[in-house]
Amino acid sequence: MFLNWSGKSAGVNNARVPAQRLLGSYGTCQPTLDDLCGMIAEHGYEIIDFDPKEETMGLISEELSLTKEILNQHAFVYAGNSVKLVFVQERLPAEDKRIALAHELGHIVLGHMMMPGRTDIQEEHEANEFVHFLLHPPCYVRFRLWAHRHRRAIILFGASAMLLMALAGILQHKAVQASYHDEYLVTTGGSKYHRQTCMVIRNKQNVRRLTEEEFLSGRYTPCQVCMPEE
């Protein structure tokens, strides 16, 4: 709930974009209670933990003209006379307090202006949507925030992967080269191995390198045209 003594009104705001922008500035997809307190403080508001039954709160409510109905809220915002306060009941469980503060932060971020004693259904709906997008962002937003938070590690991993791939390519090339026997060539279906300059294999398309295994097998003998001395 938002109380503003100025009486100014604000237009309808989209809750999704401001919530995701706030998550991006904090680099988190799961803001903690401390994160929310920090966000509220950055908007110039002080958080007051209160117990509506305490005598001190009675004096504060009298000074700020707060009604019993307002004090029964889990949390509310007071903005007036250069005072910016967010009240939240101190006895709320941690998760309930987190949700309540996110809701009030939504009113602040979305620029809601509500007169005391009046609830604007549209603004309450927008504040609830803000809570949803802030505390439960969609998968693509969580991934984007995760990638941004770990961008250095991702860059390092990518560079390492590229280096390993290059190294693997070099080793594979060396292994392939090591499997050949010298620079001799053979033809598919042939039984002779030739030098690269041999006229017998010139302009032939079915030529490949002779492997070390093939050379040692004895299946191939030297070409008498290019290696008559062999």
XYZ file of N, CA and C in Angstrom:
690
model
N 0.849 -1.188 0.000
C 0.000 0.000 0.000
C 0.881 1.233 0.000
N 0.500 2.267 -0.779
C 1.322 3.456 -0.919
C 0.517 4.668 -0.460
N 1.081 5.424 0.467
C 0.439 6.645 0.941
C 1.271 7.836 0.498
N 0.665 8.776 -0.223
C 1.386 9.960 -0.656
C 0.528 11.184 -0.419
N 1.094 12.109 0.352
C 0.301 13.271 0.758
C 0.237 14.339 -0.336
N 0.991 14.188 -1.428
C 1.035 15.236 -2.447
C -0.208 15.253 -3.318
N -0.891 14.114 -3.411
C -2.093 14.058 -4.227
C -1.812 13.929 -5.710
N -0.541 13.757 -6.117
C -0.206 13.616 -7.534
C -0.609 12.235 -8.026
N -0.915 12.154 -9.301
C -1.288 10.859 -9.875
C -0.246 10.428 -10.888
N -0.152 9.139 -11.094
C 0.803 8.590 -12.057
C 0.064 7.745 -13.069
N 0.599 7.671 -14.285
C -0.013 6.853 -15.318
C 0.227 5.381 -15.053
N -0.432 4.560 -15.855
C -0.265 3.120 -15.727
C 1.126 2.738 -16.222
N 1.838 1.962 -15.453
C 3.204 1.557 -15.792
C 3.258 0.074 -16.073
N 4.204 -0.309 -16.914
C 4.447 -1.722 -17.167
C 5.370 -2.242 -16.081
N 4.970 -3.322 -15.423
C 5.739 -3.819 -14.274
C 6.927 -4.674 -14.692
N 6.846 -5.334 -15.835
C 7.882 -6.286 -16.222
C 9.225 -5.627 -16.488
N 9.230 -4.584 -17.312
C 10.494 -3.952 -17.707
C 11.231 -3.345 -16.511
N 10.566 -2.548 -15.648
C 11.283 -2.006 -14.487
C 11.833 -3.090 -13.567
N 11.069 -4.179 -13.387
C 11.534 -5.268 -12.517
C 12.777 -5.921 -13.088
N 12.764 -6.213 -14.381
C 13.915 -6.863 -15.006
C 15.117 -5.924 -15.074
N 14.863 -4.627 -15.260
C 15.964 -3.663 -15.261
C 16.619 -3.611 -13.885
N 15.817 -3.691 -12.843
C 16.346 -3.668 -11.484
C 17.161 -4.917 -11.199
N 16.682 -6.074 -11.670
C 17.441 -7.316 -11.508
C 18.782 -7.220 -12.225
N 18.758 -6.633 -13.423
C 19.986 -6.487 -14.188
C 21.000 -5.603 -13.489
N 20.535 -4.523 -12.852
C 21.456 -3.616 -12.174
C 22.094 -4.283 -10.954
N 21.374 -5.243 -10.363
C 21.911 -5.969 -9.210
C 22.600 -7.273 -9.622
N 22.409 -7.692 -10.880
C 23.051 -8.917 -11.362
C 22.575 -10.161 -10.647
N 21.296 -10.187 -10.278
C 20.759 -11.357 -9.572
C 19.387 -11.691 -10.122
N 19.023 -12.973 -10.086
C 17.691 -13.385 -10.498
C 16.863 -13.858 -9.305
N 17.470 -13.830 -8.117
C 16.770 -14.202 -6.888
C 17.154 -13.227 -5.776
N 16.592 -12.019 -5.813
C 16.961 -11.022 -4.804
C 16.599 -11.475 -3.392
N 17.541 -11.341 -2.486
C 17.317 -11.707 -1.093
C 16.629 -10.562 -0.362
N 16.313 -10.805 0.894
C 15.720 -9.760 1.726
C 16.673 -8.578 1.841
N 17.958 -8.864 1.991
C 18.961 -7.786 2.061
C 19.038 -7.018 0.749
N 18.928 -7.741 -0.371
C 18.936 -7.070 -1.680
C 17.775 -6.080 -1.775
N 16.591 -6.523 -1.365
C 15.412 -5.665 -1.430
C 15.567 -4.435 -0.544
N 16.149 -4.644 0.627
C 16.396 -3.497 1.517
C 17.350 -2.510 0.855
N 18.366 -3.048 0.161
C 19.299 -2.181 -0.545
C 18.636 -1.435 -1.684
N 17.758 -2.101 -2.430
C 17.047 -1.456 -3.531
C 16.167 -0.320 -3.029
N 15.476 -0.587 -1.922
C 14.595 0.437 -1.348
C 15.420 1.625 -0.860
N 16.553 1.345 -0.218
C 17.412 2.422 0.279
C 17.951 3.264 -0.872
N 18.269 2.626 -2.001
C 18.782 3.358 -3.157
C 17.743 4.295 -3.746
N 16.479 4.038 -3.494
C 15.413 4.931 -3.945
C 15.097 6.007 -2.909
N 15.933 6.082 -1.873
C 15.797 7.159 -0.892
C 14.831 6.896 0.240
N 14.464 5.631 0.452
C 13.500 5.297 1.499
C 14.193 4.572 2.654
N 13.743 4.868 3.854
C 14.231 4.177 5.052
C 13.198 3.144 5.481
N 13.671 1.962 5.840
C 12.767 0.883 6.242
C 12.587 0.910 7.758
N 11.342 0.872 8.182
C 10.999 0.872 9.598
C 10.298 -0.439 9.940
N 10.920 -1.251 10.789
C 10.250 -2.448 11.307
C 9.342 -2.010 12.455
N 8.068 -2.364 12.379
C 7.150 -1.869 13.395
C 6.258 -2.967 13.953
N 5.790 -2.720 15.146
C 4.774 -3.544 15.802
C 3.612 -2.614 16.107
N 2.449 -2.820 15.470
C 1.325 -1.886 15.653
C 0.866 -1.747 17.107
N 1.244 -2.699 17.973
C 0.814 -2.649 19.367
C 1.777 -1.875 20.266
N 2.947 -1.564 19.730
C 3.924 -0.849 20.550
C 3.519 0.610 20.739
N 3.853 1.128 21.904
C 3.502 2.517 22.232
C 4.204 3.497 21.296
N 5.450 3.166 20.933
C 6.204 4.041 20.030
C 5.509 4.173 18.689
N 4.957 3.060 18.198
C 4.266 3.107 16.921
C 2.995 3.939 17.026
N 2.391 3.936 18.195
C 1.204 4.759 18.399
C 1.529 6.230 18.247
N 2.678 6.638 18.791
C 3.100 8.032 18.670
C 3.423 8.395 17.222
N 4.083 7.439 16.525
C 4.431 7.676 15.121
C 3.175 7.782 14.271
N 2.211 6.876 14.515
C 0.988 6.887 13.722
C 0.198 8.170 13.953
N 0.252 8.672 15.168
C -0.436 9.938 15.477
C 0.249 11.096 14.765
N 1.583 11.076 14.774
C 2.348 12.138 14.126
C 2.132 12.149 12.611
N 2.029 10.940 12.016
C 1.878 10.835 10.564
C 0.426 10.660 10.131
N -0.489 10.700 11.082
C -1.923 10.545 10.804
C -2.242 9.200 10.149
N -1.649 8.134 10.688
C -1.884 6.792 10.167
C -3.087 6.176 10.866
N -3.937 5.512 10.109
C -5.134 4.891 10.666
C -4.845 3.462 11.106
N -5.754 2.889 11.900
C -5.607 1.496 12.335
C -5.622 0.545 11.144
N -6.438 0.891 10.130
C -6.516 0.054 8.938
C -5.152 -0.037 8.253
N -4.468 1.097 8.195
C -3.144 1.134 7.570
C -2.157 0.318 8.386
N -2.238 0.428 9.708
C -1.303 -0.273 10.586
C -1.512 -1.778 10.572
N -2.666 -2.225 10.104
C -2.920 -3.655 10.008
C -2.303 -4.278 8.748
N -1.812 -3.419 7.843
C -1.156 -3.921 6.642
C 0.187 -4.560 7.007
N 0.594 -5.560 6.217
C 1.913 -6.157 6.434
C 3.016 -5.136 6.201
N 2.788 -4.271 5.223
C 3.780 -3.239 4.911
C 3.080 -2.104 4.170
N 3.644 -0.925 4.256
C 3.121 0.210 3.505
C 4.209 1.267 3.376
N 4.005 2.166 2.420
C 4.968 3.237 2.158
C 4.358 4.566 2.566
N 5.174 5.398 3.210
C 4.764 6.761 3.549
C 5.737 7.722 2.875
N 5.190 8.651 2.098
C 6.027 9.660 1.440
C 5.347 11.008 1.583
N 5.973 11.909 2.315
C 5.403 13.225 2.498
C 6.289 14.095 3.363
N 6.270 15.406 3.087
C 7.057 16.367 3.867
C 8.544 15.977 3.917
N 9.065 15.586 2.745
C 10.482 15.190 2.610
C 10.836 13.946 3.406
N 9.822 13.212 3.868
C 10.048 11.969 4.601
C 9.650 10.800 3.708
N 10.553 9.850 3.571
C 10.277 8.662 2.761
C 10.541 7.427 3.607
N 9.467 6.724 3.929
C 9.576 5.571 4.825
C 8.830 4.377 4.250
N 9.387 3.191 4.499
C 8.696 1.943 4.192
C 8.530 1.202 5.515
N 7.280 1.020 5.925
C 6.982 0.314 7.165
C 6.708 -1.152 6.857
N 7.273 -2.041 7.658
C 7.021 -3.467 7.503
C 6.937 -4.088 8.891
N 5.939 -4.936 9.097
C 5.752 -5.533 10.417
C 6.933 -6.427 10.764
N 7.526 -6.189 11.912
C 8.752 -6.886 12.293
C 8.543 -8.367 12.572
N 7.335 -8.787 12.893
C 7.090 -10.180 13.245
C 6.759 -11.059 12.035
N 6.799 -10.479 10.865
C 6.526 -11.285 9.671
C 7.644 -12.308 9.452
N 7.306 -13.536 9.007
C 8.354 -14.492 8.614
C 9.195 -13.887 7.491
N 10.422 -14.329 7.381
C 11.371 -13.742 6.431
C 10.835 -13.723 4.999
N 10.238 -14.824 4.553
C 9.745 -14.873 3.173
C 8.562 -13.941 2.969
N 7.667 -13.860 3.961
C 6.536 -12.933 3.868
C 7.030 -11.488 3.848
N 8.067 -11.211 4.626
C 8.634 -9.854 4.643
C 9.267 -9.536 3.293
N 9.913 -10.522 2.706
C 10.541 -10.341 1.384
C 9.485 -9.981 0.333
N 8.365 -10.695 0.351
C 7.290 -10.430 -0.604
C 6.669 -9.059 -0.342
N 6.451 -8.734 0.931
C 5.836 -7.452 1.288
C 6.716 -6.284 0.854
N 8.025 -6.388 1.087
C 8.935 -5.312 0.684
C 9.027 -5.199 -0.837
N 8.973 -6.341 -1.538
C 8.989 -6.318 -3.002
C 7.746 -5.602 -3.527
N 6.622 -5.815 -2.881
C 5.375 -5.168 -3.280
C 5.473 -3.655 -3.104
N 5.981 -3.228 -1.958
C 6.110 -1.786 -1.713
C 7.166 -1.165 -2.628
N 8.221 -1.922 -2.917
C 9.222 -1.451 -3.863
C 8.588 -1.253 -5.232
N 7.649 -2.137 -5.584
C 6.935 -1.984 -6.850
C 6.186 -0.673 -6.910
N 5.499 -0.306 -5.835
C 4.793 0.983 -5.799
C 5.778 2.131 -6.021
N 6.941 2.030 -5.380
C 7.940 3.102 -5.484
C 8.491 3.203 -6.900
N 8.936 2.062 -7.439
C 9.559 2.046 -8.762
C 8.577 2.457 -9.852
N 7.330 2.033 -9.727
C 6.321 2.330 -10.733
C 5.709 3.713 -10.572
N 6.122 4.446 -9.537
C 5.666 5.824 -9.358
C 4.212 5.954 -8.953
N 3.717 4.982 -8.217
C 2.318 5.044 -7.784
C 2.107 6.135 -6.733
N 1.004 6.822 -6.881
C 0.648 7.872 -5.922
C -0.780 7.613 -5.452
N -0.938 7.223 -4.185
C -2.275 6.920 -3.685
C -2.564 7.779 -2.466
N -3.753 8.293 -2.428
C -4.185 9.097 -1.287
C -4.504 8.182 -0.113
N -4.320 8.677 1.131
C -4.585 7.844 2.300
C -6.028 7.362 2.370
N -6.178 6.088 2.702
C -7.506 5.526 2.850
C -8.134 5.053 1.558
N -7.416 5.210 0.414
C -7.976 4.783 -0.867
C -7.023 3.796 -1.527
N -7.573 2.710 -2.050
C -6.769 1.703 -2.725
C -7.079 1.726 -4.210
N -6.046 1.870 -5.022
C -6.196 1.857 -6.470
C -5.972 0.423 -6.952
N -7.027 -0.202 -7.470
C -6.963 -1.605 -7.865
C -5.915 -1.826 -8.946
N -5.841 -0.913 -9.928
C -4.884 -1.055 -11.018
C -3.446 -1.004 -10.490
N -3.188 -0.073 -9.581
C -1.833 0.058 -9.047
C -1.463 -1.132 -8.162
N -2.430 -1.650 -7.406
C -2.164 -2.844 -6.612
C -1.866 -4.039 -7.520
N -2.586 -4.117 -8.632
C -2.354 -5.197 -9.592
C -0.948 -5.064 -10.184
N -0.560 -3.836 -10.543
C 0.776 -3.627 -11.108
C 1.864 -3.960 -10.094
N 1.635 -3.596 -8.830
C 2.621 -3.900 -7.793
C 2.759 -5.410 -7.610
N 1.635 -6.124 -7.702
C 1.685 -7.590 -7.611
C 2.432 -8.197 -8.799
N 2.202 -7.634 -9.982
C 2.932 -8.102 -11.160
C 4.429 -7.835 -11.004
N 4.753 -6.678 -10.440
C 6.157 -6.324 -10.199
C 6.805 -7.367 -9.291
N 6.095 -7.779 -8.243
C 6.602 -8.814 -7.333
C 6.873 -10.100 -8.106
N 5.943 -10.463 -8.979
C 6.104 -11.700 -9.754
C 7.353 -11.643 -10.627
N 7.517 -10.556 -11.376
C 8.659 -10.455 -12.288
C 9.978 -10.263 -11.539
N 9.919 -9.668 -10.352
C 11.145 -9.437 -9.589
C 11.606 -10.698 -8.869
N 10.672 -11.419 -8.262
C 11.040 -12.597 -7.471
C 10.990 -13.893 -8.257
N 10.257 -13.902 -9.373
C 10.143 -15.117 -10.189
C 10.308 -14.762 -11.669
N 11.481 -14.281 -12.058
C 11.690 -13.890 -13.465
C 11.625 -15.107 -14.384
N 11.215 -14.913 -15.657
C 11.151 -16.037 -16.606
C 12.538 -16.616 -16.889
N 12.546 -17.795 -17.488
C 13.799 -18.537 -17.707
C 14.809 -17.750 -18.519
N 14.353 -17.058 -19.582
C 15.298 -16.349 -20.439
C 15.968 -15.201 -19.690
N 15.240 -14.597 -18.753
C 15.834 -13.515 -17.948
C 16.855 -14.095 -16.976
N 16.512 -15.239 -16.354
C 17.455 -15.884 -15.432
C 18.731 -16.296 -16.161
N 18.567 -16.820 -17.393
C 19.748 -17.221 -18.163
C 20.595 -16.007 -18.523
N 19.943 -14.925 -18.947
C 20.681 -13.714 -19.330
C 21.438 -13.143 -18.142
N 20.810 -13.121 -16.990
C 21.468 -12.609 -15.786
C 22.613 -13.532 -15.363
N 22.382 -14.856 -15.472
C 23.444 -15.808 -15.133
C 24.639 -15.620 -16.062
N 24.360 -15.464 -17.367
C 25.438 -15.283 -18.341
C 26.190 -13.985 -18.083
N 25.453 -12.934 -17.719
C 26.107 -11.655 -17.437
C 26.982 -11.756 -16.199
N 26.484 -12.468 -15.186
C 27.230 -12.593 -13.931
C 28.489 -13.441 -14.110
N 28.445 -14.412 -15.035
C 29.572 -15.326 -15.243
C 30.253 -15.095 -16.593
N 30.126 -13.868 -17.129
C 30.630 -13.612 -18.479
C 32.138 -13.851 -18.592
N 32.910 -13.515 -17.554
C 34.358 -13.733 -17.618
C 34.686 -15.222 -17.697
N 33.981 -16.007 -16.878
C 34.208 -17.457 -16.901
C 33.788 -18.045 -18.236
N 32.696 -17.526 -18.821
C 32.213 -18.021 -20.112
C 33.225 -17.705 -21.209
N 33.763 -16.467 -21.179
C 34.766 -16.072 -22.176
C 36.010 -16.946 -22.046
N 36.442 -17.153 -20.789
C 37.624 -17.990 -20.557
C 37.383 -19.423 -21.011
N 36.189 -19.934 -20.712
C 35.852 -21.298 -21.126
C 35.833 -21.409 -22.650
N 35.233 -20.404 -23.304
C 35.170 -20.416 -24.760
C 36.551 -20.370 -25.392
N 37.426 -19.504 -24.832
C 38.787 -19.407 -25.356
C 39.540 -20.712 -25.146
N 39.349 -21.318 -23.968
C 40.018 -22.595 -23.681
C 39.518 -23.692 -24.611
N 38.207 -23.698 -24.858
C 37.637 -24.707 -25.751
C 38.188 -24.561 -27.168
N 38.301 -23.316 -27.634
C 38.835 -23.072 -28.981
C 40.298 -23.499 -29.056
N 41.061 -23.218 -27.992
C 42.470 -23.614 -27.964
C 42.607 -25.131 -27.987
N 41.759 -25.816 -27.212
C 41.798 -27.281 -27.185
C 41.408 -27.875 -28.537
N 40.421 -27.259 -29.189
C 40.009 -27.735 -30.506
C 41.137 -27.555 -31.514
N 41.817 -26.406 -31.440
C 42.940 -26.164 -32.347
C 44.060 -27.163 -32.093
N 44.339 -27.403 -30.797
C 45.384 -28.363 -30.440
C 45.013 -29.764 -30.907
N 43.739 -30.121 -30.737
C 43.275 -31.437 -31.180
C 43.411 -31.576 -32.692
N 43.124 -30.493 -33.411
C 43.268 -30.512 -34.865
C 44.712 -30.706 -35.288
N 45.623 -30.022 -34.571
C 47.054 -30.158 -34.885
C 47.523 -31.589 -34.622
N 47.123 -32.132 -33.490
C 47.534 -33.499 -33.146
C 46.959 -34.517 -34.131
N 45.704 -34.281 -34.517
C 45.087 -35.193 -35.476
C 45.816 -35.132 -36.815
N 46.174 -33.899 -37.227
C 46.902 -33.737 -38.491
C 48.253 -34.445 -38.428
N 48.950 -34.291 -37.293
C 50.246 -34.950 -37.132
C 50.087 -36.474 -37.139
N 49.022 -36.958 -36.523
C 48.781 -38.401 -36.482
C 48.522 -38.942 -37.881
N 47.747 -38.188 -38.670
C 47.456 -38.608 -40.041
C 48.739 -38.616 -40.870
N 49.553 -37.528 -40.707
C 50.802 -37.460 -41.465
C 51.738 -38.610 -41.081
N 51.741 -38.952 -39.795
C 52.614 -40.029 -39.329
C 52.184 -41.390 -39.855
N 50.912 -41.509 -40.256
C 50.423 -42.801 -40.750
C 50.853 -43.077 -42.183
N 51.335 -42.037 -42.896
C 51.769 -42.222 -44.284
C 53.222 -42.687 -44.339
N 53.548 -43.338 -45.434
C 54.933 -43.771 -45.661
C 55.560 -42.858 -46.706
N 56.457 -42.021 -46.260
C 57.153 -41.086 -47.144
C 56.137 -40.267 -47.953
N 56.452 -39.991 -49.237
C 55.550 -39.204 -50.085
C 55.024 -40.038 -51.250
N 55.009 -41.351 -51.095
C 54.588 -42.227 -52.180
C 53.077 -42.191 -52.365
N 52.663 -42.394 -53.612
C 51.249 -42.391 -53.967
C 50.871 -43.724 -54.591
N 49.614 -44.106 -54.409
C 49.080 -45.321 -55.036
C 47.748 -44.976 -55.679
N 47.309 -45.836 -56.570
C 46.002 -45.660 -57.201
C 45.047 -46.720 -56.682
N 43.781 -46.400 -56.726
C 42.771 -47.356 -56.279
C 42.808 -48.595 -57.177
N 42.981 -49.730 -56.573
C 43.042 -50.976 -57.323
C 44.419 -51.291 -57.866
N 45.391 -50.352 -57.745
C 46.735 -50.598 -58.248
C 47.581 -51.367 -57.259
N 48.741 -51.863 -57.734
C 49.635 -52.625 -56.862
C 51.027 -52.007 -56.789
N 51.194 -50.833 -57.388
C 52.478 -50.147 -57.386
C 52.364 -48.845 -56.602
N 53.477 -48.451 -55.969
C 53.515 -47.109 -55.383
C 54.472 -46.252 -56.197
N 54.135 -44.959 -56.318
C 54.808 -44.060 -57.246
C 55.306 -42.814 -56.516
N 56.282 -42.167 -57.149
C 56.674 -40.839 -56.696
C 55.634 -39.838 -57.201
N 55.572 -38.678 -56.562
C 54.559 -37.689 -56.936
C 54.738 -37.197 -58.368
N 55.976 -37.278 -58.893
C 56.249 -36.788 -60.247
C 56.106 -37.870 -61.320
N 55.651 -39.040 -60.920
C 55.575 -40.165 -61.856
C 54.555 -39.877 -62.965
N 54.974 -40.120 -64.227
C 54.095 -39.872 -65.361
C 52.938 -40.867 -65.434
N 53.089 -42.020 -64.771
C 52.041 -43.042 -64.811
C 50.761 -42.552 -64.113
N 50.915 -41.792 -63.054
C 49.740 -41.341 -62.283
C 49.361 -39.899 -62.597
N 50.074 -39.284 -63.536
C 49.790 -37.887 -63.866
C 48.347 -37.729 -64.351
N 47.662 -36.746 -63.825
C 46.278 -36.398 -64.193
C 45.248 -37.444 -63.775
N 45.652 -38.438 -62.995
C 44.668 -39.414 -62.509
C 43.963 -38.878 -61.265
N 42.670 -39.216 -61.144
C 41.862 -38.711 -60.037
C 41.817 -39.666 -58.846
N 42.104 -40.938 -59.060
C 41.969 -41.944 -57.998
C 43.309 -42.195 -57.295
N 44.016 -41.110 -56.963
C 45.342 -41.213 -56.359
C 45.270 -40.803 -54.891
N 45.975 -41.543 -54.049
C 46.028 -41.215 -52.624
C 47.399 -41.571 -52.070
N 47.648 -41.133 -50.831
C 48.938 -41.400 -50.198
C 49.041 -42.861 -49.753
N 50.254 -43.393 -49.818
C 50.533 -44.743 -49.336
C 50.749 -44.703 -47.828
N 50.039 -45.566 -47.100
C 50.186 -45.580 -45.650
C 51.344 -46.477 -45.232
N 51.791 -46.247 -44.004
C 52.883 -47.064 -43.462
C 52.457 -48.523 -43.355
N 51.215 -48.736 -42.989
C 50.696 -50.106 -42.853
C 50.689 -50.817 -44.196
N 50.283 -50.095 -45.253
C 50.247 -50.695 -46.592
C 51.664 -51.000 -47.096
N 52.594 -50.095 -46.789
C 53.978 -50.306 -47.229
C 54.569 -51.553 -46.585
N 54.319 -51.706 -45.286
C 54.870 -52.846 -44.561
C 54.173 -54.155 -44.910
N 52.969 -54.075 -45.446
C 52.225 -55.292 -45.772
C 52.822 -56.028 -46.966
N 53.609 -55.353 -47.810
C 54.203 -55.988 -48.993
C 53.265 -56.092 -50.165
N 52.058 -55.558 -50.050
C 51.088 -55.621 -51.147
C 51.492 -54.731 -52.319
N 52.300 -53.712 -52.027
C 52.681 -52.766 -53.074
C 54.180 -52.851 -53.338
N 54.526 -52.734 -54.605
C 55.930 -52.748 -55.016
C 56.224 -51.450 -55.757
N 57.531 -51.063 -55.843
C 57.890 -49.802 -56.487
C 57.536 -49.798 -57.971
N 57.144 -48.628 -58.445
C 56.871 -48.436 -59.872
C 58.198 -48.469 -60.630
N 58.267 -49.231 -61.690
C 59.504 -49.369 -62.458
C 59.766 -48.181 -63.385
N 58.761 -47.316 -63.523
C 58.935 -46.112 -64.366
C 59.642 -45.012 -63.596
N 59.137 -44.738 -62.366
C 59.734 -43.647 -61.586
C 60.770 -44.128 -60.587
N 60.802 -45.433 -60.333
C 61.800 -45.981 -59.399
C 62.389 -47.276 -59.937
N 63.016 -47.222 -61.102
C 63.528 -48.441 -61.716
C 64.639 -49.098 -60.895
N 65.334 -48.301 -60.083
C 66.445 -48.840 -59.298
C 65.960 -49.577 -58.077
N 64.713 -49.436 -57.719
C 64.201 -50.049 -56.484
C 64.038 -51.551 -56.652
